[in-house]
Coordinates of C-alpha atoms in Angstrom, one line a residue:
M1 CA 101.0 -61.3 -41.6
T2 CA 99.0 -58.2 -42.4
S3 CA 99.4 -56.8 -45.8
L4 CA 101.9 -54.0 -46.0
Q5 CA 100.7 -50.5 -46.7
T6 CA 103.2 -47.8 -47.7
R7 CA 102.7 -43.9 -47.7
P8 CA 105.3 -41.5 -49.0
A9 CA 106.9 -39.0 -46.7
P10 CA 105.1 -35.5 -47.3
T11 CA 106.7 -33.1 -49.6
T12 CA 105.2 -30.0 -48.2
V13 CA 107.6 -27.6 -46.7
I14 CA 104.9 -26.3 -44.1
R15 CA 104.3 -29.2 -41.4
P16 CA 100.5 -29.9 -40.8
R17 CA 101.0 -29.2 -36.9
A18 CA 102.4 -25.7 -37.6
V19 CA 99.5 -25.1 -40.0
A20 CA 96.8 -26.1 -37.3
R21 CA 98.6 -24.3 -34.4
T22 CA 99.2 -21.0 -36.4
G23 CA 95.4 -21.3 -37.2
L24 CA 94.2 -21.4 -33.6
Y25 CA 96.5 -18.6 -32.6
A26 CA 95.2 -16.6 -35.5
L27 CA 91.6 -17.6 -34.8
L28 CA 92.1 -16.6 -30.9
A29 CA 93.9 -13.3 -31.7
A30 CA 91.2 -12.4 -34.2
N31 CA 88.5 -12.9 -31.6
A32 CA 90.3 -11.1 -29.1
V33 CA 90.6 -7.9 -31.3
V34 CA 86.7 -8.2 -31.9
V35 CA 86.0 -8.6 -28.4
A36 CA 87.9 -5.4 -27.6
R37 CA 86.4 -3.5 -30.3
F38 CA 82.8 -4.2 -29.0
F39 CA 84.2 -3.6 -25.2
V40 CA 85.1 0.2 -26.5
Q41 CA 81.8 0.5 -28.6
A42 CA 79.8 -0.4 -25.4
G43 CA 81.3 2.6 -23.6
F44 CA 83.2 2.9 -20.3
A45 CA 81.9 3.2 -16.8
S46 CA 83.2 6.1 -14.7
N47 CA 84.9 3.5 -12.3
A48 CA 88.4 2.0 -13.4
L49 CA 87.7 -1.1 -11.4
I50 CA 84.6 -1.8 -13.1
V51 CA 85.9 -1.0 -16.6
L52 CA 88.7 -3.5 -15.9
G53 CA 86.3 -6.2 -14.5
R54 CA 84.1 -6.0 -17.4
L55 CA 87.2 -6.6 -19.9
C56 CA 88.4 -9.5 -17.7
G57 CA 84.8 -10.9 -17.9
L58 CA 84.8 -10.6 -21.6
Y59 CA 88.1 -12.3 -22.1
G60 CA 87.4 -14.8 -19.8
A61 CA 84.2 -15.8 -21.8
L62 CA 86.5 -16.0 -24.9
L63 CA 88.9 -18.2 -23.2
M64 CA 86.1 -20.4 -21.9
A65 CA 84.6 -20.8 -25.6
F66 CA 88.4 -21.4 -26.8
Q67 CA 88.8 -23.9 -24.2
L68 CA 85.5 -25.9 -25.4
L69 CA 87.0 -25.9 -29.0
L70 CA 90.4 -27.6 -27.9
V71 CA 88.8 -30.7 -26.3
A72 CA 85.9 -30.8 -29.1
R73 CA 87.9 -33.6 -30.7
L74 CA 87.5 -32.3 -34.0
P75 CA 89.3 -34.8 -36.5
W76 CA 91.0 -32.0 -38.5
L77 CA 92.6 -30.6 -35.4
D78 CA 93.4 -33.9 -33.5
R79 CA 95.2 -35.5 -36.6
R80 CA 97.5 -32.4 -36.9
I81 CA 98.0 -31.6 -33.2
G82 CA 97.1 -34.6 -31.2
M83 CA 94.8 -35.2 -28.4
D84 CA 97.7 -34.9 -25.8
R85 CA 98.8 -31.6 -26.8
L86 CA 95.3 -30.1 -27.2
T87 CA 94.4 -31.6 -23.7
S88 CA 97.5 -29.8 -22.3
W89 CA 96.6 -26.6 -24.0
H90 CA 93.0 -27.0 -22.6
R91 CA 94.2 -27.4 -19.0
R92 CA 96.4 -24.3 -19.2
T93 CA 93.7 -22.2 -20.8
G94 CA 91.4 -23.7 -18.0
F95 CA 93.5 -21.9 -15.4
G96 CA 93.5 -18.9 -17.6
V97 CA 89.6 -18.8 -17.5
L98 CA 89.8 -19.3 -13.7
W99 CA 91.8 -16.3 -13.0
T100 CA 90.5 -14.0 -15.6
L101 CA 87.0 -14.8 -14.0
L102 CA 88.2 -14.4 -10.3
T103 CA 89.8 -11.1 -11.4
H104 CA 86.4 -10.1 -13.3
V105 CA 84.3 -10.7 -9.9
V106 CA 86.9 -9.0 -7.6
F107 CA 87.1 -6.0 -9.7
I108 CA 83.3 -5.5 -10.2
T109 CA 82.7 -6.1 -6.6
F110 CA 85.3 -3.7 -5.2
G111 CA 84.4 -1.2 -8.0
Y112 CA 80.6 -1.0 -7.1
A113 CA 81.6 -1.2 -3.4
Q114 CA 83.8 2.0 -3.9
A115 CA 81.1 3.8 -5.7
S116 CA 78.2 2.9 -3.2
S117 CA 80.4 3.0 0.2
M118 CA 79.5 -0.7 1.0
D119 CA 82.1 -3.3 2.1
P120 CA 82.8 -5.7 -0.7
L121 CA 81.3 -8.8 0.8
N122 CA 77.8 -6.9 1.3
Q123 CA 78.2 -5.4 -2.0
L124 CA 78.6 -9.0 -3.6
V125 CA 75.4 -10.2 -1.9
N126 CA 73.5 -7.0 -2.9
L127 CA 74.5 -7.5 -6.5
A128 CA 73.3 -11.1 -6.4
E129 CA 70.0 -10.3 -5.0
T130 CA 69.3 -7.1 -7.0
T131 CA 71.0 -7.8 -10.2
E132 CA 69.7 -10.4 -12.7
G133 CA 72.3 -13.0 -13.7
V134 CA 75.0 -12.4 -11.1
L135 CA 73.9 -15.2 -8.8
R136 CA 74.1 -17.6 -11.8
A137 CA 77.8 -16.1 -12.4
I138 CA 78.7 -16.8 -8.8
V139 CA 77.6 -20.3 -9.1
A140 CA 79.6 -20.7 -12.5
L141 CA 82.5 -19.5 -11.0
S142 CA 82.3 -21.7 -7.9
L143 CA 82.0 -24.7 -10.4
I144 CA 85.0 -23.6 -12.2
I145 CA 86.9 -23.2 -8.9
V146 CA 86.1 -26.9 -8.0
V147 CA 87.0 -28.1 -11.5
G148 CA 90.2 -26.3 -11.5
A149 CA 91.1 -27.7 -7.9
V150 CA 90.7 -31.3 -9.0
S151 CA 92.7 -30.5 -12.2
G152 CA 95.8 -29.6 -10.2
R153 CA 98.6 -32.5 -10.5
W154 CA 98.5 -33.2 -7.0
A155 CA 94.6 -33.8 -7.0
R156 CA 94.7 -35.6 -10.4
R157 CA 97.2 -38.3 -9.2
R158 CA 94.8 -39.3 -6.5
L159 CA 91.6 -39.5 -8.6
A160 CA 90.5 -42.3 -10.8
Y161 CA 89.9 -41.0 -14.4
E162 CA 86.2 -41.8 -14.3
T163 CA 86.0 -39.8 -11.0
W164 CA 87.9 -36.6 -12.4
H165 CA 86.0 -36.7 -15.7
F166 CA 82.6 -36.7 -13.9
I167 CA 83.4 -33.7 -11.8
H168 CA 84.8 -32.2 -15.0
L169 CA 81.5 -32.2 -16.6
Y170 CA 80.3 -29.6 -14.4
T171 CA 82.3 -27.4 -16.7
Y172 CA 79.4 -27.5 -19.2
A173 CA 77.0 -26.4 -16.4
A174 CA 79.4 -23.5 -15.4
V175 CA 79.4 -22.7 -19.3
V176 CA 75.7 -22.4 -19.5
L177 CA 75.3 -20.3 -16.4
A178 CA 78.1 -18.0 -17.5
F179 CA 76.5 -17.6 -20.9
T180 CA 73.0 -16.6 -19.5
H181 CA 74.9 -14.3 -17.0
Q182 CA 76.3 -12.6 -20.1
V183 CA 72.9 -12.4 -21.7
A184 CA 71.2 -10.9 -18.6
A185 CA 74.0 -8.5 -17.2
G186 CA 76.6 -7.8 -20.1
T187 CA 76.6 -4.5 -21.4
T188 CA 78.8 -5.5 -24.5
F189 CA 76.3 -8.2 -25.2
T190 CA 73.5 -5.7 -25.3
S191 CA 75.3 -2.8 -26.8
S192 CA 74.3 -3.7 -30.4
P193 CA 72.6 -6.3 -32.6
V194 CA 75.9 -7.1 -34.2
A195 CA 77.8 -7.9 -30.8
R196 CA 74.6 -9.9 -29.6
T197 CA 74.9 -11.9 -32.9
Y198 CA 78.7 -12.3 -32.5
W199 CA 78.4 -13.7 -28.9
Y200 CA 75.6 -16.0 -29.9
T201 CA 77.5 -17.5 -32.9
L202 CA 80.9 -17.8 -30.6
W203 CA 78.9 -19.8 -27.8
G204 CA 77.0 -21.6 -30.4
S205 CA 80.0 -22.6 -32.6
A206 CA 82.0 -23.7 -29.4
L207 CA 79.1 -25.7 -27.9
G208 CA 78.2 -27.1 -31.4
A209 CA 81.8 -28.1 -31.9
V210 CA 81.7 -30.3 -28.6
V211 CA 78.5 -31.9 -29.6
A212 CA 79.6 -32.8 -33.0
G213 CA 83.0 -33.9 -32.0
R214 CA 82.2 -35.8 -29.0
M215 CA 78.8 -37.1 -29.4
V216 CA 77.3 -37.0 -33.0
L217 CA 80.5 -38.3 -34.6
P218 CA 81.2 -41.1 -32.4
L219 CA 77.7 -42.2 -32.5
W220 CA 77.5 -42.1 -36.3
R221 CA 80.8 -44.1 -36.7
N222 CA 79.6 -46.7 -34.2
L223 CA 76.1 -47.3 -35.9
R224 CA 77.7 -47.3 -39.3
H225 CA 80.7 -49.9 -38.5
R226 CA 78.9 -52.1 -35.8
L227 CA 82.3 -53.1 -34.4
R228 CA 82.3 -56.5 -32.3
V229 CA 85.3 -58.5 -30.9
E230 CA 86.3 -61.1 -33.5
A231 CA 89.2 -63.0 -31.4
V232 CA 91.2 -62.7 -28.3
V233 CA 94.8 -63.9 -28.7
P234 CA 97.1 -64.1 -25.8
E235 CA 100.5 -62.7 -26.5
S236 CA 102.1 -63.7 -23.2
D237 CA 101.1 -64.2 -19.5
D238 CA 99.9 -60.5 -19.0
V239 CA 99.5 -59.2 -22.6
V240 CA 96.5 -59.9 -25.0
S241 CA 95.5 -58.8 -28.5
V242 CA 92.1 -58.1 -29.3
Y243 CA 91.0 -58.3 -32.8
V244 CA 87.7 -56.1 -33.6
T245 CA 85.8 -56.3 -36.9
G246 CA 82.8 -54.5 -38.3
R247 CA 81.1 -53.3 -41.3
G248 CA 83.0 -51.1 -43.9
L249 CA 86.1 -50.6 -41.9
D250 CA 87.8 -49.5 -45.1
R251 CA 85.8 -46.3 -44.7
L252 CA 87.0 -45.6 -41.2
P253 CA 89.6 -42.9 -41.3
A254 CA 92.4 -44.7 -38.9
R255 CA 96.1 -44.7 -39.4
A256 CA 98.8 -46.6 -37.8
G257 CA 99.9 -44.9 -34.8
Q258 CA 96.5 -43.8 -33.8
F259 CA 94.5 -45.1 -30.8
F260 CA 90.7 -45.2 -29.8
L261 CA 88.9 -45.0 -26.8
W262 CA 87.4 -48.7 -26.4
R263 CA 84.4 -49.4 -24.6
F264 CA 83.7 -53.2 -24.7
L265 CA 79.8 -53.9 -23.8
T266 CA 79.8 -56.3 -21.3
R267 CA 77.7 -56.2 -18.1
D268 CA 80.5 -55.1 -15.7
R269 CA 82.8 -53.0 -18.1
W270 CA 80.5 -51.2 -20.5
W271 CA 80.8 -47.9 -18.5
Q272 CA 84.6 -48.0 -18.7
A273 CA 86.5 -46.3 -21.5
N274 CA 90.3 -47.2 -22.1
P275 CA 92.8 -45.8 -24.7
F276 CA 94.6 -48.6 -26.4
S277 CA 96.6 -47.9 -29.5
L278 CA 96.1 -49.8 -32.8
S279 CA 99.1 -52.5 -32.8
A280 CA 98.7 -53.2 -36.3
A281 CA 98.2 -51.0 -39.6
P282 CA 94.4 -50.9 -40.2
D283 CA 93.9 -53.2 -43.2
G284 CA 90.1 -52.3 -43.9
R285 CA 89.0 -55.5 -42.3
T286 CA 89.9 -55.7 -38.9
L287 CA 91.5 -53.4 -36.0
R288 CA 93.7 -54.9 -33.5
L289 CA 94.8 -53.5 -30.0
T290 CA 97.4 -55.1 -27.5
A291 CA 97.2 -54.3 -23.8
K292 CA 99.1 -55.3 -20.8
A293 CA 97.2 -56.2 -17.8
S294 CA 98.2 -53.1 -15.8
G295 CA 94.7 -52.5 -14.2
A296 CA 91.3 -54.0 -14.0
G297 CA 89.9 -52.6 -17.3
S298 CA 93.0 -54.0 -19.2
A299 CA 93.2 -57.2 -17.3
A300 CA 89.3 -57.9 -18.2
L301 CA 90.3 -58.1 -21.8
R302 CA 91.6 -61.6 -21.6
H303 CA 88.0 -62.7 -20.7
L304 CA 86.4 -61.0 -23.6
K305 CA 84.1 -63.2 -25.7
P306 CA 84.0 -63.3 -29.5
G307 CA 80.9 -61.3 -30.7
T308 CA 81.0 -58.8 -27.9
R309 CA 79.8 -55.5 -28.9
V310 CA 82.2 -52.7 -28.9
F311 CA 81.9 -48.9 -28.7
A312 CA 84.9 -47.1 -29.9
E313 CA 85.5 -43.3 -30.0
G314 CA 88.3 -42.3 -32.4
P315 CA 90.6 -42.7 -34.1
Y316 CA 92.6 -40.1 -32.4
G317 CA 96.0 -38.9 -32.2
A318 CA 98.9 -37.3 -34.6
F319 CA 101.4 -39.9 -33.8
T320 CA 101.3 -40.7 -37.5
T321 CA 103.4 -40.6 -40.9
L322 CA 101.5 -37.5 -41.7
H323 CA 104.3 -35.6 -39.8
R324 CA 107.3 -37.0 -41.2
T325 CA 110.1 -34.6 -42.4
R326 CA 112.8 -37.1 -43.5
P327 CA 112.7 -40.1 -45.9
E328 CA 114.3 -42.4 -43.3
S329 CA 113.3 -43.3 -39.7
V330 CA 114.1 -44.4 -36.3
L331 CA 111.3 -46.2 -34.1
I332 CA 111.8 -46.4 -30.4
A333 CA 109.6 -48.3 -28.1
G334 CA 109.7 -49.1 -24.6
G335 CA 107.7 -52.1 -23.1
V336 CA 104.0 -52.1 -24.2
G337 CA 104.7 -48.7 -26.0
V338 CA 105.7 -51.0 -29.0
T339 CA 102.1 -51.4 -30.0
P340 CA 101.9 -48.1 -32.0
I341 CA 105.6 -48.5 -33.1
R342 CA 104.9 -51.8 -34.7
A343 CA 101.9 -50.6 -36.6
L344 CA 103.9 -47.5 -37.6
L345 CA 106.7 -49.8 -39.1
E346 CA 104.1 -51.6 -41.2
E347 CA 102.9 -48.3 -42.8
L348 CA 106.3 -46.5 -43.1
D349 CA 108.4 -46.5 -46.5
G350 CA 111.9 -45.8 -46.6
H351 CA 114.6 -47.3 -44.5
A352 CA 113.9 -47.6 -40.7
V353 CA 115.8 -48.5 -37.5
V354 CA 113.6 -50.0 -34.8
I355 CA 115.1 -49.9 -31.1
Y356 CA 113.1 -52.0 -28.7
R357 CA 114.0 -51.4 -25.0
V358 CA 112.7 -53.8 -22.4
A359 CA 114.0 -55.1 -19.2
A360 CA 114.4 -58.7 -20.2
D361 CA 113.7 -60.8 -23.5
R362 CA 110.4 -62.2 -22.1
D363 CA 109.1 -58.8 -21.9
A364 CA 109.4 -58.2 -25.8
V365 CA 106.0 -58.3 -26.6
L366 CA 105.4 -58.7 -30.4
H367 CA 109.1 -59.3 -31.0
D368 CA 108.5 -62.0 -33.3
E369 CA 106.2 -59.8 -35.5
L370 CA 108.6 -57.0 -35.4
R371 CA 111.3 -59.3 -36.5
D372 CA 109.5 -60.7 -39.5
L373 CA 108.1 -57.2 -40.4
A374 CA 111.7 -55.7 -40.4
L375 CA 112.9 -58.4 -42.4
A376 CA 110.2 -58.0 -45.0
K377 CA 110.8 -54.1 -45.1
G378 CA 114.6 -54.2 -44.9
A379 CA 114.5 -52.6 -41.7
E380 CA 117.0 -53.0 -38.9
L381 CA 115.8 -54.1 -35.4
H382 CA 117.7 -53.9 -32.0
L383 CA 116.3 -55.5 -29.1
V384 CA 117.9 -53.7 -26.0
T385 CA 117.6 -55.4 -22.7
G386 CA 118.8 -54.6 -19.0
P387 CA 117.8 -52.7 -16.0
V388 CA 117.0 -49.0 -16.0
V389 CA 120.4 -48.1 -14.7
P390 CA 122.6 -47.6 -16.5
D391 CA 120.7 -45.8 -19.4
L392 CA 121.1 -48.0 -22.3
L393 CA 119.7 -45.6 -24.4
A394 CA 122.1 -42.7 -23.7
P395 CA 123.4 -40.6 -26.3
R396 CA 126.6 -42.7 -26.9
E397 CA 124.5 -45.8 -27.2
L398 CA 121.9 -44.3 -29.5
A399 CA 124.6 -42.9 -31.9
R400 CA 126.1 -46.3 -31.8
L401 CA 122.9 -48.0 -33.0
V402 CA 121.9 -45.3 -35.5
P403 CA 125.0 -43.1 -36.5
D404 CA 122.9 -40.7 -38.7
I405 CA 120.3 -40.3 -36.2
A406 CA 120.2 -36.6 -36.5
D407 CA 119.0 -36.9 -40.2
R408 CA 115.9 -39.2 -39.4
D409 CA 112.7 -38.8 -38.0
V410 CA 112.4 -40.4 -34.7
F411 CA 109.1 -41.8 -33.5
L412 CA 109.1 -42.5 -29.6
C413 CA 106.6 -44.5 -27.5
G414 CA 107.3 -46.0 -23.8
P415 CA 106.8 -45.4 -20.2
P416 CA 106.9 -41.8 -19.2
G417 CA 110.4 -42.1 -17.4
M418 CA 111.9 -43.6 -20.5
M419 CA 110.2 -41.1 -23.0
T420 CA 111.6 -38.4 -20.8
A421 CA 115.2 -39.5 -20.8
V422 CA 115.1 -40.3 -24.5
L423 CA 113.9 -37.1 -25.5
R424 CA 116.7 -35.4 -23.3
N425 CA 119.0 -37.8 -25.0
L426 CA 117.9 -37.0 -28.6
G427 CA 118.6 -33.3 -27.7
D428 CA 121.8 -33.9 -26.8
L429 CA 122.5 -35.7 -30.1
G430 CA 121.2 -32.6 -32.0
V431 CA 118.1 -34.1 -33.5
P432 CA 116.0 -31.3 -34.5
R433 CA 112.7 -30.9 -32.4
K434 CA 110.5 -30.9 -35.6
Q435 CA 112.0 -34.5 -36.5
I436 CA 110.7 -36.0 -33.0
H437 CA 107.4 -37.6 -32.9
F438 CA 105.8 -38.7 -29.7
E439 CA 102.5 -38.6 -27.7
R440 CA 101.7 -39.0 -24.1
F441 CA 98.7 -40.9 -23.8
S442 CA 96.9 -39.1 -20.8
L443 CA 93.6 -38.0 -21.2
A444 CA 93.4 -35.8 -18.3
G445 CA 96.6 -33.9 -19.1

């Protein structure tokens, strides 16, 4: 059995997530004030539509830079907020970018058309032909519209993640085009050296965060740790555990409950990244993931050979003991969602109750490990089996299994439908929202 590790519950009154969220809001608000000040200093046009169009363009640029920060995968933010929430905020911010920039184009076009007595379409064509940077702005907006269209829920469900991700990369081209448009035609950008320095710093910081968090840090960690497959162990007919080893894993800042984006560098799968949680607390020697064969990528894990090189991005996620608020816990798992729960149980101190929800006993992956670990740590383990209907984790059942559930932290991981139902049931039981910890492992939001 993996060696037990314990971390005390945090004593700070201010939650790490609240600190990070407040910091992001304050950063955005402060920059909004700075942008407004530069806008006023640059002076107003005589046409009200042009004035409003320019302001929308400036705030669209600010939101675009903020959007890049949200998906830069900076460790400090990710550990406190979580990739799922950051990705969700990025998605909502993206629609804000789309609408502010559309408004920018419409107001500017109609404003100049009003002044020149041209119709709006011809005015837009005229601006593209005669004003430096406008054509680049039109191309950038077109790319943003395409990315926004494929990010809608109806389209996202119909696209493979790799296809969606490839189309999404065009956002970076749109960022570069938008910035060059701002350099060429932005009156606020050219109004003063201070304003110019500010915008260069803003865009440089946003793009630098993306390069550092999504390229430099993963490359450095993989060069440092030289990850490779140590063993592949079948857990059942359709579930397999993969043990990964490497150099100096004790210096890798991974915690129980987190996940990596794993690339196994075989001839047919090197290009595919899959998010899998750690199914055991990191011990400084090996990392373990456990996956169910639900797609081609996870099914291929069974055929990995020891020695296969691994490229892992991470660790990611805020589903950790960092966010504990109470000394005692409830861990609720559904199906293969037991993997981060099993790792968390290994790291948690204080009394814990584990509820493992599966359709049948044969689906209880890692149950023997959970049982032995619960026994060693003095935790309670409840295996709940049966069909989806009736709800075997309804408020009455949860209260029966854990009478003091409202006084505990609750860590939840499972299929989306189960998580939605359990979150509703926890609300009915009066469990405070700050004591409920979960993460939806969906990279595309």
